[in-house]
Structure formats: structure tokens, C-alpha cells
């Protein structure tokens, strides 16, 4: 919910934030993707049209690069015990396909570049290296450690299998749309 309402997220109770997310799901398109290892949910990423994330418009760090109606991957959660096993890469590959199926012209992300000085260890937005491996290019860099990265979706076939999706997060990890 942080990416939808900004810092108000921290001021509300967990119950209010959960109820608000359920309302987002009830109203329309799923707000993201889940990664599963068998029956266990091991990861999540928020995936939606940038227009569904109005808080981004108020952030100088994440202001629009241009007028392209991009979709955004704004945050991840990977369950403890599954981190550093490729779950984020599997979610990125699935997000590319889902955004392409939704006819988005491009997919944008706001990761942390760990190779730059002063980068944070707070990696919930993903890492620049993971997005670069998936074919994303830096289109803006408001701070040295905070690139805005984008993938042009015209070249992706919606049915194509990503090598990362096949090799990452354990061969059993499956991806499906999120639900509450």
C-alpha cells in the first residue's frame, strides 16, 4: 500500500492497510504477482499501471521520465529462507510477460544500485543488477544509487519462456496473479 498512498501507510494500522489492499483487489485487476514453491507463497511483487500509483507523482525521486503509459514494478517481498535464490528474477520475468499481455508499452522499475556508494540495504524495490539481467535499461538516475529502469515490451512474445523463469527460484517455483 505504501506505493499507492505514500507515508500515510506508516500512520495507519496494519488492519486498515490490509483492508485497503483487499479493496484494491476487489475493485479490479490484481495488484501484483505471487511466486510459489509448491503450495508455499515465497514471493510477491507489486505490478500495475503507473497511473494506479498516484503517490509516485508526488515523489521528486520517481517523477515521470516521459509520457509513455508504463506499468511499474514498485516493490517486492521474498519470504525469509527463499532470499538470494532467484525469486526476484522469477517475479521480474513473470511481470514482463504479464505487462505485455496487458498491452503495456513498457515496464518500469525503481531499484537500488548496490554498486554505487551510499546505496541502501533496504532492497524492497529490487536491485539494479537483477533488472539489468532481465533486459531493463536505465532511463534516468535521480540519485547515483537510484536508477529508474525500463524494459520496452514490444520485443517480448507473451508466450515466450524466460531462461530466468526456468532456472531461478527453484525449478518448482510457479507464478500466478495475486489474490486476497
Short mmCIF file of C-alpha atoms in Angstrom, two decimals:
data_model
loop_
_atom_site.label_atom_id
_atom_site.label_comp_id
_atom_site.label_asym_id
_atom_site.label_seq_id
_atom_site.Cartn_x
_atom_site.Cartn_y
_atom_site.Cartn_z
CA UNK A 1 0.00 0.00 0.00
CA UNK A 2 2.94 2.37 0.53
CA UNK A 3 3.32 2.90 -3.21
CA UNK A 4 -0.37 3.75 -3.53
CA UNK A 5 -0.68 6.22 -0.64
CA UNK A 6 2.84 7.18 0.41
CA UNK A 7 3.83 7.80 4.02
CA UNK A 8 0.19 7.61 5.19
CA UNK A 9 0.83 3.86 5.07
CA UNK A 10 3.01 4.10 8.16
CA UNK A 11 0.44 6.16 10.05
CA UNK A 12 -2.39 3.65 9.63
CA UNK A 13 -2.91 0.40 11.46
CA UNK A 14 -1.96 -2.91 9.87
CA UNK A 15 -5.67 -3.79 9.77
CA UNK A 16 -6.53 -0.61 7.82
CA UNK A 17 -3.72 -1.25 5.33
CA UNK A 18 -4.86 -4.87 4.85
CA UNK A 19 -8.46 -3.76 4.34
CA UNK A 20 -7.31 -1.17 1.81
CA UNK A 21 -5.34 -3.81 -0.14
CA UNK A 22 -8.35 -6.13 -0.14
CA UNK A 23 -10.40 -3.27 -1.57
CA UNK A 24 -7.80 -2.73 -4.32
CA UNK A 25 -8.10 -6.41 -5.25
CA UNK A 26 -11.91 -6.40 -5.05
CA UNK A 27 -12.16 -3.35 -7.34
CA UNK A 28 -10.23 -4.64 -10.28
CA UNK A 29 -7.08 -6.08 -11.69
CA UNK A 30 -4.75 -7.97 -9.34
CA UNK A 31 -2.19 -5.65 -7.74
CA UNK A 32 0.75 -7.95 -8.30
CA UNK A 33 2.18 -11.41 -8.74
CA UNK A 34 2.91 -14.21 -6.29
CA UNK A 35 5.73 -16.73 -6.59
CA UNK A 36 5.09 -20.22 -5.24
CA UNK A 37 7.35 -23.10 -4.35
CA UNK A 38 4.79 -25.90 -4.49
CA UNK A 39 1.92 -24.68 -2.32
CA UNK A 40 4.02 -22.17 -0.36
CA UNK A 41 3.90 -18.50 -1.37
CA UNK A 42 7.56 -17.43 -1.36
CA UNK A 43 7.49 -14.01 -3.00
CA UNK A 44 5.37 -11.13 -4.22
CA UNK A 45 5.86 -8.10 -6.43
CA UNK A 46 3.54 -5.19 -6.96
CA UNK A 47 2.78 -4.89 -10.67
CA UNK A 48 0.32 -2.36 -12.00
CA UNK A 49 -0.06 0.61 -14.28
CA UNK A 50 1.95 3.57 -13.03
CA UNK A 51 -1.32 5.51 -13.11
CA UNK A 52 -2.57 3.25 -10.29
CA UNK A 53 0.27 4.51 -8.08
CA UNK A 54 -0.59 8.20 -7.59
CA UNK A 55 2.00 8.63 -4.85
CA UNK A 56 4.74 8.29 -7.48
CA UNK A 57 3.63 11.61 -8.95
CA UNK A 58 4.47 13.36 -5.68
CA UNK A 59 7.99 11.95 -5.39
CA UNK A 60 10.81 14.01 -6.89
CA UNK A 61 12.91 10.85 -6.90
CA UNK A 62 10.44 8.89 -9.03
CA UNK A 63 8.86 11.52 -11.25
CA UNK A 64 7.83 10.51 -14.76
CA UNK A 65 10.58 10.29 -17.33
CA UNK A 66 8.18 10.90 -20.24
CA UNK A 67 4.53 10.43 -21.25
CA UNK A 68 4.73 6.71 -22.08
CA UNK A 69 1.91 4.93 -20.17
CA UNK A 70 4.28 2.49 -18.45
CA UNK A 71 3.46 -0.21 -15.96
CA UNK A 72 5.53 -0.35 -12.78
CA UNK A 73 7.17 -2.93 -10.57
CA UNK A 74 7.43 -0.91 -7.40
CA UNK A 75 8.25 -3.37 -4.63
CA UNK A 76 8.99 -6.97 -3.70
CA UNK A 77 8.64 -9.21 -0.73
CA UNK A 78 10.54 -12.51 -0.59
CA UNK A 79 9.96 -14.87 2.31
CA UNK A 80 12.87 -15.49 4.65
CA UNK A 81 14.60 -18.72 3.68
CA UNK A 82 13.97 -18.02 -0.03
CA UNK A 83 16.03 -14.84 -0.34
CA UNK A 84 19.10 -14.87 -2.61
CA UNK A 85 17.68 -17.85 -4.51
CA UNK A 86 16.40 -16.08 -7.63
CA UNK A 87 12.79 -15.45 -6.56
CA UNK A 88 13.08 -11.78 -7.54
CA UNK A 89 14.34 -12.75 -11.01
CA UNK A 90 11.42 -15.15 -11.48
CA UNK A 91 8.97 -12.42 -10.47
CA UNK A 92 10.60 -9.92 -12.85
CA UNK A 93 10.35 -12.42 -15.75
CA UNK A 94 6.69 -13.09 -14.94
CA UNK A 95 5.98 -9.36 -14.61
CA UNK A 96 7.41 -8.74 -18.09
CA UNK A 97 5.01 -11.32 -19.54
CA UNK A 98 2.01 -10.09 -17.54
CA UNK A 99 2.59 -6.45 -18.52
CA UNK A 100 2.99 -7.49 -22.16
CA UNK A 101 -0.31 -9.43 -22.01
CA UNK A 102 -1.94 -6.30 -20.55
CA UNK A 103 -0.67 -4.38 -23.62
CA UNK A 104 1.64 -2.12 -21.63
CA UNK A 105 4.20 -0.50 -23.96
CA UNK A 106 6.95 -0.64 -21.32
CA UNK A 107 7.64 -1.83 -17.80
CA UNK A 108 9.43 0.46 -15.36
CA UNK A 109 11.20 -0.23 -12.05
CA UNK A 110 12.80 1.85 -9.31
CA UNK A 111 15.55 -0.38 -7.87
CA UNK A 112 18.63 0.25 -5.77
CA UNK A 113 22.04 0.11 -7.47
CA UNK A 114 24.15 -1.71 -4.88
CA UNK A 115 27.33 -0.97 -6.86
CA UNK A 116 27.03 2.75 -6.12
CA UNK A 117 28.30 4.40 -2.92
CA UNK A 118 25.62 5.35 -0.39
CA UNK A 119 23.27 2.64 -1.62
CA UNK A 120 20.87 1.33 0.96
CA UNK A 121 20.50 -2.20 2.22
CA UNK A 122 16.72 -1.69 2.05
CA UNK A 123 16.19 -3.63 -1.17
CA UNK A 124 12.40 -3.93 -1.26
CA UNK A 125 12.38 -2.12 -4.62
CA UNK A 126 14.73 -4.69 -6.13
CA UNK A 127 18.31 -4.47 -7.30
CA UNK A 128 19.51 -2.79 -10.48
CA UNK A 129 21.59 -5.85 -11.36
CA UNK A 130 18.51 -8.13 -11.31
CA UNK A 131 16.63 -5.79 -13.63
CA UNK A 132 19.65 -5.36 -15.94
CA UNK A 133 19.94 -9.15 -16.30
CA UNK A 134 16.29 -9.18 -17.39
CA UNK A 135 16.97 -6.61 -20.12
CA UNK A 136 15.95 -3.38 -18.37
CA UNK A 137 17.89 -0.22 -19.27
CA UNK A 138 18.49 2.85 -17.12
CA UNK A 139 16.39 5.76 -18.42
CA UNK A 140 17.01 8.21 -15.55
CA UNK A 141 19.17 8.37 -12.45
CA UNK A 142 17.84 10.95 -9.96
CA UNK A 143 20.48 9.81 -7.44
CA UNK A 144 23.61 7.78 -8.19
CA UNK A 145 22.24 4.72 -6.38
CA UNK A 146 18.58 5.07 -7.52
CA UNK A 147 18.11 4.45 -11.25
CA UNK A 148 14.77 4.39 -13.00
CA UNK A 149 14.96 1.37 -15.29
CA UNK A 150 12.70 0.43 -18.16
CA UNK A 151 12.08 -2.51 -20.47
CA UNK A 152 10.50 -1.91 -23.87
CA UNK A 153 7.88 -4.65 -24.18
CA UNK A 154 7.48 -4.58 -27.96
CA UNK A 155 10.22 -7.19 -28.41
CA UNK A 156 8.75 -9.70 -25.95
CA UNK A 157 6.47 -12.50 -27.04
CA UNK A 158 3.76 -13.04 -24.37
CA UNK A 159 4.14 -16.81 -24.72
CA UNK A 160 7.94 -16.91 -24.60
CA UNK A 161 9.67 -18.69 -21.73
CA UNK A 162 12.32 -16.75 -19.91
CA UNK A 163 15.57 -18.52 -19.12
CA UNK A 164 15.45 -16.90 -15.67
CA UNK A 165 11.93 -18.18 -15.08
CA UNK A 166 13.12 -21.69 -15.87
CA UNK A 167 16.35 -21.53 -13.83
CA UNK A 168 15.59 -19.14 -10.97
CA UNK A 169 13.93 -19.69 -7.56
CA UNK A 170 14.00 -23.44 -7.82
CA UNK A 171 12.57 -25.20 -10.82
CA UNK A 172 9.25 -25.72 -8.98
CA UNK A 173 8.54 -22.02 -8.41
CA UNK A 174 5.36 -21.05 -10.19
CA UNK A 175 3.88 -17.61 -10.68
CA UNK A 176 0.24 -16.64 -10.60
CA UNK A 177 -1.68 -13.42 -10.08
CA UNK A 178 -2.08 -12.27 -6.52
CA UNK A 179 -5.35 -12.55 -4.70
CA UNK A 180 -6.55 -11.87 -1.17
#
